């Protein structure tokens, strides 16, 4: 009777061990940003000693080893695979512009491209880092164009181009013989697409310029510029009498507006330190 009991116990232990050793595993739980490889996706249970592997989701790259786990007596071994965000890296440069990475250059981050002053962007401003790299091309920065300025009466400008000028191109104005330039001598193509200063100069006929005789200088005298008429760029020079100092310019010039520039000087009495 005792022998029969011992035999039953031993048989029970053998059956229990056999069941434990052959116990299958349920579907394993994947770690962050990973999934079971395709051939394992449809299975719900896995026999003992099964080995399955994981793959990182799109946009993530594998780190850590091994990539597989093993079913042992109903329990999966620990998942050691780590899936990190992939890095799109350096996207390149934009000529006449810049590229900024406000968030970084990893999967899901974005870059922002911009153009320098005077240049227009052709293309996208924002590009995202995708699973297979940057999802788009960097834009191109083109210089702002300016139409040629209007013709200058009794004058011209240079250089001349056939179609358009571009940002920071400069033109120089000049007048025909017998005319003088009244206004800016140059203009520059600006970021607004217009030449600045916006208003072109005038070419004034110098034969029409006449400045009135400045007359006598109180407490002083004229030393040059006696001959009339006083036309464009004619000059008159003064000096003060002894004991007086000049306030203003000693030489004045006849301008295009038929006025003297600067105005007539003054001679003021110079007090000495020992005077009461």
PDB file of C-alpha atoms in Angstrom:
ATOM      1  CA  UNK A   1       0.000   0.000   0.000  1.00  0.00           C
ATOM      2  CA  UNK A   2       2.797   2.366   0.776  1.00  0.00           C
ATOM      3  CA  UNK A   3       4.506   1.577  -2.551  1.00  0.00           C
ATOM      4  CA  UNK A   4       1.346   2.465  -4.513  1.00  0.00           C
ATOM      5  CA  UNK A   5       1.081   5.924  -2.814  1.00  0.00           C
ATOM      6  CA  UNK A   6       4.699   6.758  -3.525  1.00  0.00           C
ATOM      7  CA  UNK A   7       4.228   5.838  -7.179  1.00  0.00           C
ATOM      8  CA  UNK A   8       1.173   8.136  -7.467  1.00  0.00           C
ATOM      9  CA  UNK A   9       3.056  11.074  -5.980  1.00  0.00           C
ATOM     10  CA  UNK A  10       5.938  10.636  -8.369  1.00  0.00           C
ATOM     11  CA  UNK A  11       3.609  10.429 -11.353  1.00  0.00           C
ATOM     12  CA  UNK A  12       1.903  13.658 -10.235  1.00  0.00           C
ATOM     13  CA  UNK A  13       5.193  15.450  -9.992  1.00  0.00           C
ATOM     14  CA  UNK A  14       6.227  14.318 -13.450  1.00  0.00           C
ATOM     15  CA  UNK A  15       2.939  15.468 -14.956  1.00  0.00           C
ATOM     16  CA  UNK A  16       3.191  18.845 -13.191  1.00  0.00           C
ATOM     17  CA  UNK A  17       6.746  19.418 -14.428  1.00  0.00           C
ATOM     18  CA  UNK A  18       5.819  18.369 -17.941  1.00  0.00           C
ATOM     19  CA  UNK A  19       2.870  20.768 -18.000  1.00  0.00           C
ATOM     20  CA  UNK A  20       5.022  23.617 -16.656  1.00  0.00           C
ATOM     21  CA  UNK A  21       7.746  22.922 -19.143  1.00  0.00           C
ATOM     22  CA  UNK A  22       5.326  22.886 -22.067  1.00  0.00           C
ATOM     23  CA  UNK A  23       3.240  25.924 -21.083  1.00  0.00           C
ATOM     24  CA  UNK A  24       2.799  28.423 -23.960  1.00  0.00           C
ATOM     25  CA  UNK A  25       2.996  32.250 -23.799  1.00  0.00           C
ATOM     26  CA  UNK A  26       0.363  34.781 -24.713  1.00  0.00           C
ATOM     27  CA  UNK A  27       1.099  37.575 -27.185  1.00  0.00           C
ATOM     28  CA  UNK A  28       4.005  39.685 -25.837  1.00  0.00           C
ATOM     29  CA  UNK A  29       3.648  43.373 -25.084  1.00  0.00           C
ATOM     30  CA  UNK A  30       5.947  45.529 -27.180  1.00  0.00           C
ATOM     31  CA  UNK A  31       8.056  48.275 -25.643  1.00  0.00           C
ATOM     32  CA  UNK A  32       7.674  51.974 -26.480  1.00  0.00           C
ATOM     33  CA  UNK A  33       7.773  52.828 -30.204  1.00  0.00           C
ATOM     34  CA  UNK A  34       8.212  49.240 -31.369  1.00  0.00           C
ATOM     35  CA  UNK A  35       6.103  46.443 -32.831  1.00  0.00           C
ATOM     36  CA  UNK A  36       6.300  42.691 -33.445  1.00  0.00           C
ATOM     37  CA  UNK A  37       7.823  41.743 -36.752  1.00  0.00           C
ATOM     38  CA  UNK A  38       5.296  40.935 -39.449  1.00  0.00           C
ATOM     39  CA  UNK A  39       5.385  37.130 -39.184  1.00  0.00           C
ATOM     40  CA  UNK A  40       4.432  37.259 -35.506  1.00  0.00           C
ATOM     41  CA  UNK A  41       1.655  39.855 -35.672  1.00  0.00           C
ATOM     42  CA  UNK A  42      -1.272  37.468 -36.331  1.00  0.00           C
ATOM     43  CA  UNK A  43      -0.368  34.941 -33.639  1.00  0.00           C
ATOM     44  CA  UNK A  44      -2.099  35.130 -30.253  1.00  0.00           C
ATOM     45  CA  UNK A  45      -0.239  32.306 -28.446  1.00  0.00           C
ATOM     46  CA  UNK A  46       3.305  31.050 -28.742  1.00  0.00           C
ATOM     47  CA  UNK A  47       4.611  27.590 -27.808  1.00  0.00           C
ATOM     48  CA  UNK A  48       7.232  27.136 -25.130  1.00  0.00           C
ATOM     49  CA  UNK A  49      10.752  28.059 -26.315  1.00  0.00           C
ATOM     50  CA  UNK A  50       9.306  30.297 -29.041  1.00  0.00           C
ATOM     51  CA  UNK A  51      11.449  33.260 -29.947  1.00  0.00           C
ATOM     52  CA  UNK A  52       9.992  36.448 -31.416  1.00  0.00           C
ATOM     53  CA  UNK A  53      11.644  39.673 -32.484  1.00  0.00           C
ATOM     54  CA  UNK A  54      10.619  43.315 -32.527  1.00  0.00           C
ATOM     55  CA  UNK A  55      11.130  46.122 -35.028  1.00  0.00           C
ATOM     56  CA  UNK A  56      11.153  49.846 -34.291  1.00  0.00           C
ATOM     57  CA  UNK A  57       8.253  51.920 -35.554  1.00  0.00           C
ATOM     58  CA  UNK A  58       8.748  54.308 -38.459  1.00  0.00           C
ATOM     59  CA  UNK A  59      10.864  57.249 -37.414  1.00  0.00           C
ATOM     60  CA  UNK A  60      12.713  55.311 -34.715  1.00  0.00           C
ATOM     61  CA  UNK A  61      16.025  53.488 -34.779  1.00  0.00           C
ATOM     62  CA  UNK A  62      17.094  50.430 -32.774  1.00  0.00           C
ATOM     63  CA  UNK A  63      19.444  50.605 -29.812  1.00  0.00           C
ATOM     64  CA  UNK A  64      20.204  47.847 -27.335  1.00  0.00           C
ATOM     65  CA  UNK A  65      20.541  44.119 -27.917  1.00  0.00           C
ATOM     66  CA  UNK A  66      19.126  41.511 -28.429  1.00  0.00           C
ATOM     67  CA  UNK A  67      16.048  42.396 -30.472  1.00  0.00           C
ATOM     68  CA  UNK A  68      14.270  39.116 -29.640  1.00  0.00           C
ATOM     69  CA  UNK A  69      12.643  37.610 -26.535  1.00  0.00           C
ATOM     70  CA  UNK A  70      12.063  33.943 -25.617  1.00  0.00           C
ATOM     71  CA  UNK A  71       9.041  32.165 -24.150  1.00  0.00           C
ATOM     72  CA  UNK A  72      10.096  29.969 -21.224  1.00  0.00           C
ATOM     73  CA  UNK A  73       7.413  28.073 -19.295  1.00  0.00           C
ATOM     74  CA  UNK A  74       4.738  30.677 -20.052  1.00  0.00           C
ATOM     75  CA  UNK A  75       6.915  33.738 -19.388  1.00  0.00           C
ATOM     76  CA  UNK A  76       8.663  35.999 -21.872  1.00  0.00           C
ATOM     77  CA  UNK A  77      12.228  37.117 -21.278  1.00  0.00           C
ATOM     78  CA  UNK A  78      12.703  40.909 -20.710  1.00  0.00           C
ATOM     79  CA  UNK A  79      12.538  43.253 -23.718  1.00  0.00           C
ATOM     80  CA  UNK A  80      15.983  44.831 -24.058  1.00  0.00           C
ATOM     81  CA  UNK A  81      15.483  46.553 -27.388  1.00  0.00           C
ATOM     82  CA  UNK A  82      15.269  50.374 -27.177  1.00  0.00           C
ATOM     83  CA  UNK A  83      13.778  52.451 -30.002  1.00  0.00           C
ATOM     84  CA  UNK A  84      15.088  55.990 -30.193  1.00  0.00           C
ATOM     85  CA  UNK A  85      13.930  58.819 -32.461  1.00  0.00           C
ATOM     86  CA  UNK A  86      15.884  58.862 -35.700  1.00  0.00           C
ATOM     87  CA  UNK A  87      17.881  61.994 -36.494  1.00  0.00           C
ATOM     88  CA  UNK A  88      17.560  63.723 -39.865  1.00  0.00           C
ATOM     89  CA  UNK A  89      20.805  65.612 -39.263  1.00  0.00           C
ATOM     90  CA  UNK A  90      22.046  68.669 -41.119  1.00  0.00           C
ATOM     91  CA  UNK A  91      19.680  69.804 -43.879  1.00  0.00           C
ATOM     92  CA  UNK A  92      22.106  72.094 -45.726  1.00  0.00           C
ATOM     93  CA  UNK A  93      22.334  75.839 -46.276  1.00  0.00           C
ATOM     94  CA  UNK A  94      20.177  78.413 -48.014  1.00  0.00           C
ATOM     95  CA  UNK A  95      22.166  80.954 -50.013  1.00  0.00           C
ATOM     96  CA  UNK A  96      21.176  84.490 -48.994  1.00  0.00           C
ATOM     97  CA  UNK A  97      19.184  83.008 -46.097  1.00  0.00           C
ATOM     98  CA  UNK A  98      19.415  80.870 -42.991  1.00  0.00           C
ATOM     99  CA  UNK A  99      18.127  77.577 -41.569  1.00  0.00           C
ATOM    100  CA  UNK A 100      17.096  77.293 -37.899  1.00  0.00           C
ATOM    101  CA  UNK A 101      16.263  74.175 -35.893  1.00  0.00           C
ATOM    102  CA  UNK A 102      14.017  75.469 -33.055  1.00  0.00           C
ATOM    103  CA  UNK A 103      13.211  71.967 -31.745  1.00  0.00           C
ATOM    104  CA  UNK A 104      16.170  69.924 -32.974  1.00  0.00           C
ATOM    105  CA  UNK A 105      16.613  67.594 -35.937  1.00  0.00           C
ATOM    106  CA  UNK A 106      15.011  64.358 -34.710  1.00  0.00           C
ATOM    107  CA  UNK A 107      11.898  62.607 -36.000  1.00  0.00           C
ATOM    108  CA  UNK A 108       8.907  64.950 -35.712  1.00  0.00           C
ATOM    109  CA  UNK A 109      11.023  68.090 -35.277  1.00  0.00           C
ATOM    110  CA  UNK A 110      10.932  70.932 -37.780  1.00  0.00           C
ATOM    111  CA  UNK A 111      13.323  73.343 -39.388  1.00  0.00           C
ATOM    112  CA  UNK A 112      12.480  76.915 -40.359  1.00  0.00           C
ATOM    113  CA  UNK A 113      14.095  78.505 -43.415  1.00  0.00           C
ATOM    114  CA  UNK A 114      14.151  82.271 -43.990  1.00  0.00           C
ATOM    115  CA  UNK A 115      15.681  84.723 -46.441  1.00  0.00           C
ATOM    116  CA  UNK A 116      17.834  87.762 -45.800  1.00  0.00           C
ATOM    117  CA  UNK A 117      16.482  91.282 -46.225  1.00  0.00           C
ATOM    118  CA  UNK A 118      16.027  92.052 -49.908  1.00  0.00           C
ATOM    119  CA  UNK A 119      15.489  88.419 -50.909  1.00  0.00           C
ATOM    120  CA  UNK A 120      12.220  86.595 -51.550  1.00  0.00           C
ATOM    121  CA  UNK A 121      11.608  82.981 -50.554  1.00  0.00           C
ATOM    122  CA  UNK A 122      10.657  80.503 -53.276  1.00  0.00           C
ATOM    123  CA  UNK A 123       9.507  77.321 -51.562  1.00  0.00           C
ATOM    124  CA  UNK A 124       8.440  76.187 -48.098  1.00  0.00           C
ATOM    125  CA  UNK A 125       9.320  77.882 -44.829  1.00  0.00           C
ATOM    126  CA  UNK A 126       8.792  74.853 -42.562  1.00  0.00           C
ATOM    127  CA  UNK A 127      10.044  71.311 -43.242  1.00  0.00           C
ATOM    128  CA  UNK A 128       9.524  68.348 -40.887  1.00  0.00           C
ATOM    129  CA  UNK A 129      11.884  65.500 -40.068  1.00  0.00           C
ATOM    130  CA  UNK A 130      10.195  62.291 -41.249  1.00  0.00           C
ATOM    131  CA  UNK A 131      10.935  58.599 -40.997  1.00  0.00           C
ATOM    132  CA  UNK A 132      13.232  58.741 -44.028  1.00  0.00           C
ATOM    133  CA  UNK A 133      14.752  62.196 -43.652  1.00  0.00           C
ATOM    134  CA  UNK A 134      13.656  65.791 -44.166  1.00  0.00           C
ATOM    135  CA  UNK A 135      10.271  65.842 -45.907  1.00  0.00           C
ATOM    136  CA  UNK A 136      10.941  68.468 -48.541  1.00  0.00           C
ATOM    137  CA  UNK A 137      13.538  70.629 -50.220  1.00  0.00           C
ATOM    138  CA  UNK A 138      15.011  73.782 -48.796  1.00  0.00           C
ATOM    139  CA  UNK A 139      13.670  76.962 -50.400  1.00  0.00           C
ATOM    140  CA  UNK A 140      15.576  79.291 -52.719  1.00  0.00           C
ATOM    141  CA  UNK A 141      16.127  82.976 -51.890  1.00  0.00           C
ATOM    142  CA  UNK A 142      15.888  85.255 -54.932  1.00  0.00           C
ATOM    143  CA  UNK A 143      16.940  88.893 -54.921  1.00  0.00           C
ATOM    144  CA  UNK A 144      14.140  91.457 -55.024  1.00  0.00           C
ATOM    145  CA  UNK A 145      13.774  92.963 -58.502  1.00  0.00           C
ATOM    146  CA  UNK A 146      13.196  96.635 -59.322  1.00  0.00           C
ATOM    147  CA  UNK A 147      11.833  98.012 -62.570  1.00  0.00           C
ATOM    148  CA  UNK A 148      14.060 100.607 -64.281  1.00  0.00           C
ATOM    149  CA  UNK A 149      13.433 104.173 -63.040  1.00  0.00           C
ATOM    150  CA  UNK A 150      11.582 106.643 -65.298  1.00  0.00           C
ATOM    151  CA  UNK A 151      13.571 108.623 -67.868  1.00  0.00           C
ATOM    152  CA  UNK A 152      15.303 111.751 -66.601  1.00  0.00           C
ATOM    153  CA  UNK A 153      14.418 114.942 -68.476  1.00  0.00           C
ATOM    154  CA  UNK A 154      17.606 116.621 -69.745  1.00  0.00           C
ATOM    155  CA  UNK A 155      19.663 113.868 -68.159  1.00  0.00           C
ATOM    156  CA  UNK A 156      20.206 110.131 -67.822  1.00  0.00           C
ATOM    157  CA  UNK A 157      21.362 107.407 -65.449  1.00  0.00           C
ATOM    158  CA  UNK A 158      23.788 104.513 -65.585  1.00  0.00           C
ATOM    159  CA  UNK A 159      24.311 101.612 -65.758  1.00  0.00           C
ATOM    160  CA  UNK A 160      21.472 100.560 -68.032  1.00  0.00           C
ATOM    161  CA  UNK A 161      19.970  97.048 -68.042  1.00  0.00           C
ATOM    162  CA  UNK A 162      17.555  95.450 -70.477  1.00  0.00           C
ATOM    163  CA  UNK A 163      14.938  94.164 -68.037  1.00  0.00           C
ATOM    164  CA  UNK A 164      15.212  94.646 -64.266  1.00  0.00           C
ATOM    165  CA  UNK A 165      17.619  95.646 -61.530  1.00  0.00           C
ATOM    166  CA  UNK A 166      18.097  93.638 -58.356  1.00  0.00           C
ATOM    167  CA  UNK A 167      18.373  94.387 -54.652  1.00  0.00           C
ATOM    168  CA  UNK A 168      21.195  96.820 -53.798  1.00  0.00           C
ATOM    169  CA  UNK A 169      21.941  97.603 -57.461  1.00  0.00           C
ATOM    170  CA  UNK A 170      22.828 101.298 -57.703  1.00  0.00           C
ATOM    171  CA  UNK A 171      22.299 103.803 -60.491  1.00  0.00           C
ATOM    172  CA  UNK A 172      24.049 107.172 -60.901  1.00  0.00           C
ATOM    173  CA  UNK A 173      22.227 110.209 -62.323  1.00  0.00           C
ATOM    174  CA  UNK A 174      23.823 112.804 -64.566  1.00  0.00           C
ATOM    175  CA  UNK A 175      22.561 115.841 -66.465  1.00  0.00           C
ATOM    176  CA  UNK A 176      23.144 117.057 -69.992  1.00  0.00           C
ATOM    177  CA  UNK A 177      25.594 119.853 -70.633  1.00  0.00           C
ATOM    178  CA  UNK A 178      24.245 123.177 -69.403  1.00  0.00           C
ATOM    179  CA  UNK A 179      22.076 121.494 -66.770  1.00  0.00           C
ATOM    180  CA  UNK A 180      22.808 120.771 -63.119  1.00  0.00           C
ATOM    181  CA  UNK A 181      21.481 118.021 -60.858  1.00  0.00           C
ATOM    182  CA  UNK A 182      18.978 119.066 -58.196  1.00  0.00           C
ATOM    183  CA  UNK A 183      18.373 116.117 -55.854  1.00  0.00           C
ATOM    184  CA  UNK A 184      20.036 112.818 -55.057  1.00  0.00           C
ATOM    185  CA  UNK A 185      22.908 111.820 -57.333  1.00  0.00           C
ATOM    186  CA  UNK A 186      22.169 108.100 -56.915  1.00  0.00           C
ATOM    187  CA  UNK A 187      19.388 105.617 -56.148  1.00  0.00           C
ATOM    188  CA  UNK A 188      19.439 102.018 -54.901  1.00  0.00           C
ATOM    189  CA  UNK A 189      17.069  99.121 -55.585  1.00  0.00           C
ATOM    190  CA  UNK A 190      15.430  98.465 -52.187  1.00  0.00           C
ATOM    191  CA  UNK A 191      13.725  95.466 -50.582  1.00  0.00           C
ATOM    192  CA  UNK A 192      10.347  97.032 -51.439  1.00  0.00           C
ATOM    193  CA  UNK A 193      11.014  96.626 -55.157  1.00  0.00           C
ATOM    194  CA  UNK A 194      11.441 100.371 -55.764  1.00  0.00           C
ATOM    195  CA  UNK A 195      14.452 102.605 -56.220  1.00  0.00           C
ATOM    196  CA  UNK A 196      15.155 104.769 -53.186  1.00  0.00           C
ATOM    197  CA  UNK A 197      14.989 107.710 -52.918  1.00  0.00           C
ATOM    198  CA  UNK A 198      11.744 107.222 -54.789  1.00  0.00           C
ATOM    199  CA  UNK A 199      11.665 110.682 -56.430  1.00  0.00           C
ATOM    200  CA  UNK A 200      14.314 111.130 -59.143  1.00  0.00           C
ATOM    201  CA  UNK A 201      16.321 114.369 -59.233  1.00  0.00           C
ATOM    202  CA  UNK A 202      15.679 117.272 -61.605  1.00  0.00           C
ATOM    203  CA  UNK A 203      18.053 118.672 -64.171  1.00  0.00           C
ATOM    204  CA  UNK A 204      17.898 122.475 -63.919  1.00  0.00           C
ATOM    205  CA  UNK A 205      19.045 124.707 -66.753  1.00  0.00           C
ATOM    206  CA  UNK A 206      21.890 126.670 -65.216  1.00  0.00           C
ATOM    207  CA  UNK A 207      21.337 129.586 -67.591  1.00  0.00           C
ATOM    208  CA  UNK A 208      18.186 130.464 -65.667  1.00  0.00           C
ATOM    209  CA  UNK A 209      19.973 130.621 -62.296  1.00  0.00           C
ATOM    210  CA  UNK A 210      20.571 134.186 -61.062  1.00  0.00           C
ATOM    211  CA  UNK A 211      21.433 135.173 -57.491  1.00  0.00           C
ATOM    212  CA  UNK A 212      20.905 138.761 -56.337  1.00  0.00           C
ATOM    213  CA  UNK A 213      23.955 140.724 -55.363  1.00  0.00           C
ATOM    214  CA  UNK A 214      24.470 140.104 -51.621  1.00  0.00           C
ATOM    215  CA  UNK A 215      25.268 143.779 -51.025  1.00  0.00           C
ATOM    216  CA  UNK A 216      27.563 145.256 -48.398  1.00  0.00           C
ATOM    217  CA  UNK A 217      28.546 143.381 -45.228  1.00  0.00           C
ATOM    218  CA  UNK A 218      28.088 145.490 -42.092  1.00  0.00           C
ATOM    219  CA  UNK A 219      31.425 145.928 -40.288  1.00  0.00           C
ATOM    220  CA  UNK A 220      33.158 144.032 -43.043  1.00  0.00           C
ATOM    221  CA  UNK A 221      33.958 144.062 -46.732  1.00  0.00           C
ATOM    222  CA  UNK A 222      33.820 141.914 -49.841  1.00  0.00           C
ATOM    223  CA  UNK A 223      37.172 140.561 -50.983  1.00  0.00           C
ATOM    224  CA  UNK A 224      36.077 138.536 -54.052  1.00  0.00           C
ATOM    225  CA  UNK A 225      33.026 138.073 -56.278  1.00  0.00           C
ATOM    226  CA  UNK A 226      32.368 141.623 -57.394  1.00  0.00           C
ATOM    227  CA  UNK A 227      31.382 140.885 -60.978  1.00  0.00           C
ATOM    228  CA  UNK A 228      27.693 140.471 -61.766  1.00  0.00           C
ATOM    229  CA  UNK A 229      25.586 138.675 -62.830  1.00  0.00           C
ATOM    230  CA  UNK A 230      25.971 135.979 -60.202  1.00  0.00           C
ATOM    231  CA  UNK A 231      25.082 132.693 -61.923  1.00  0.00           C
ATOM    232  CA  UNK A 232      25.113 129.073 -60.781  1.00  0.00           C
ATOM    233  CA  UNK A 233      28.108 128.262 -58.522  1.00  0.00           C
ATOM    234  CA  UNK A 234      29.319 131.869 -58.479  1.00  0.00           C
ATOM    235  CA  UNK A 235      31.036 132.715 -55.182  1.00  0.00           C
ATOM    236  CA  UNK A 236      31.410 135.837 -53.048  1.00  0.00           C
ATOM    237  CA  UNK A 237      33.975 136.087 -50.224  1.00  0.00           C
ATOM    238  CA  UNK A 238      33.895 138.446 -47.208  1.00  0.00           C
ATOM    239  CA  UNK A 239      36.108 139.441 -44.305  1.00  0.00           C
ATOM    240  CA  UNK A 240      35.377 141.418 -41.151  1.00  0.00           C
ATOM    241  CA  UNK A 241      36.898 144.739 -40.061  1.00  0.00           C
ATOM    242  CA  UNK A 242      39.504 144.808 -37.322  1.00  0.00           C
ATOM    243  CA  UNK A 243      37.984 144.167 -33.903  1.00  0.00           C
ATOM    244  CA  UNK A 244      35.153 142.068 -35.342  1.00  0.00           C
ATOM    245  CA  UNK A 245      34.801 138.309 -35.716  1.00  0.00           C
ATOM    246  CA  UNK A 246      32.880 136.519 -38.440  1.00  0.00           C
ATOM    247  CA  UNK A 247      29.856 134.423 -37.566  1.00  0.00           C
ATOM    248  CA  UNK A 248      28.992 132.151 -40.485  1.00  0.00           C
ATOM    249  CA  UNK A 249      30.839 131.155 -43.656  1.00  0.00           C
ATOM    250  CA  UNK A 250      33.292 133.586 -45.226  1.00  0.00           C
ATOM    251  CA  UNK A 251      32.414 132.352 -48.745  1.00  0.00           C
ATOM    252  CA  UNK A 252      28.900 131.914 -50.086  1.00  0.00           C
ATOM    253  CA  UNK A 253      27.856 130.164 -53.308  1.00  0.00           C
ATOM    254  CA  UNK A 254      24.957 130.688 -55.722  1.00  0.00           C
ATOM    255  CA  UNK A 255      22.722 127.596 -55.759  1.00  0.00           C
ATOM    256  CA  UNK A 256      20.236 126.150 -58.227  1.00  0.00           C
ATOM    257  CA  UNK A 257      17.376 127.839 -56.372  1.00  0.00           C
ATOM    258  CA  UNK A 258      18.950 131.257 -57.128  1.00  0.00           C
ATOM    259  CA  UNK A 259      19.790 131.772 -53.459  1.00  0.00           C
ATOM    260  CA  UNK A 260      23.126 132.115 -51.709  1.00  0.00           C
ATOM    261  CA  UNK A 261      24.252 129.163 -49.645  1.00  0.00           C
ATOM    262  CA  UNK A 262      24.893 129.372 -46.797  1.00  0.00           C
ATOM    263  CA  UNK A 263      23.336 132.713 -45.893  1.00  0.00           C
ATOM    264  CA  UNK A 264      25.188 136.020 -45.566  1.00  0.00           C
ATOM    265  CA  UNK A 265      27.613 136.009 -42.582  1.00  0.00           C
ATOM    266  CA  UNK A 266      27.719 138.588 -39.779  1.00  0.00           C
ATOM    267  CA  UNK A 267      30.583 140.537 -38.241  1.00  0.00           C
ATOM    268  CA  UNK A 268      30.275 140.902 -34.481  1.00  0.00           C
ATOM    269  CA  UNK A 269      32.299 143.152 -32.224  1.00  0.00           C
ATOM    270  CA  UNK A 270      34.925 141.222 -30.270  1.00  0.00           C
ATOM    271  CA  UNK A 271      35.113 142.385 -26.632  1.00  0.00           C
ATOM    272  CA  UNK A 272      38.518 142.048 -24.997  1.00  0.00           C
ATOM    273  CA  UNK A 273      38.982 140.631 -21.517  1.00  0.00           C
ATOM    274  CA  UNK A 274      40.359 143.907 -20.129  1.00  0.00           C
ATOM    275  CA  UNK A 275      37.380 145.910 -21.335  1.00  0.00           C
ATOM    276  CA  UNK A 276      34.887 146.992 -18.678  1.00  0.00           C
TER     277      UNK A 276
END
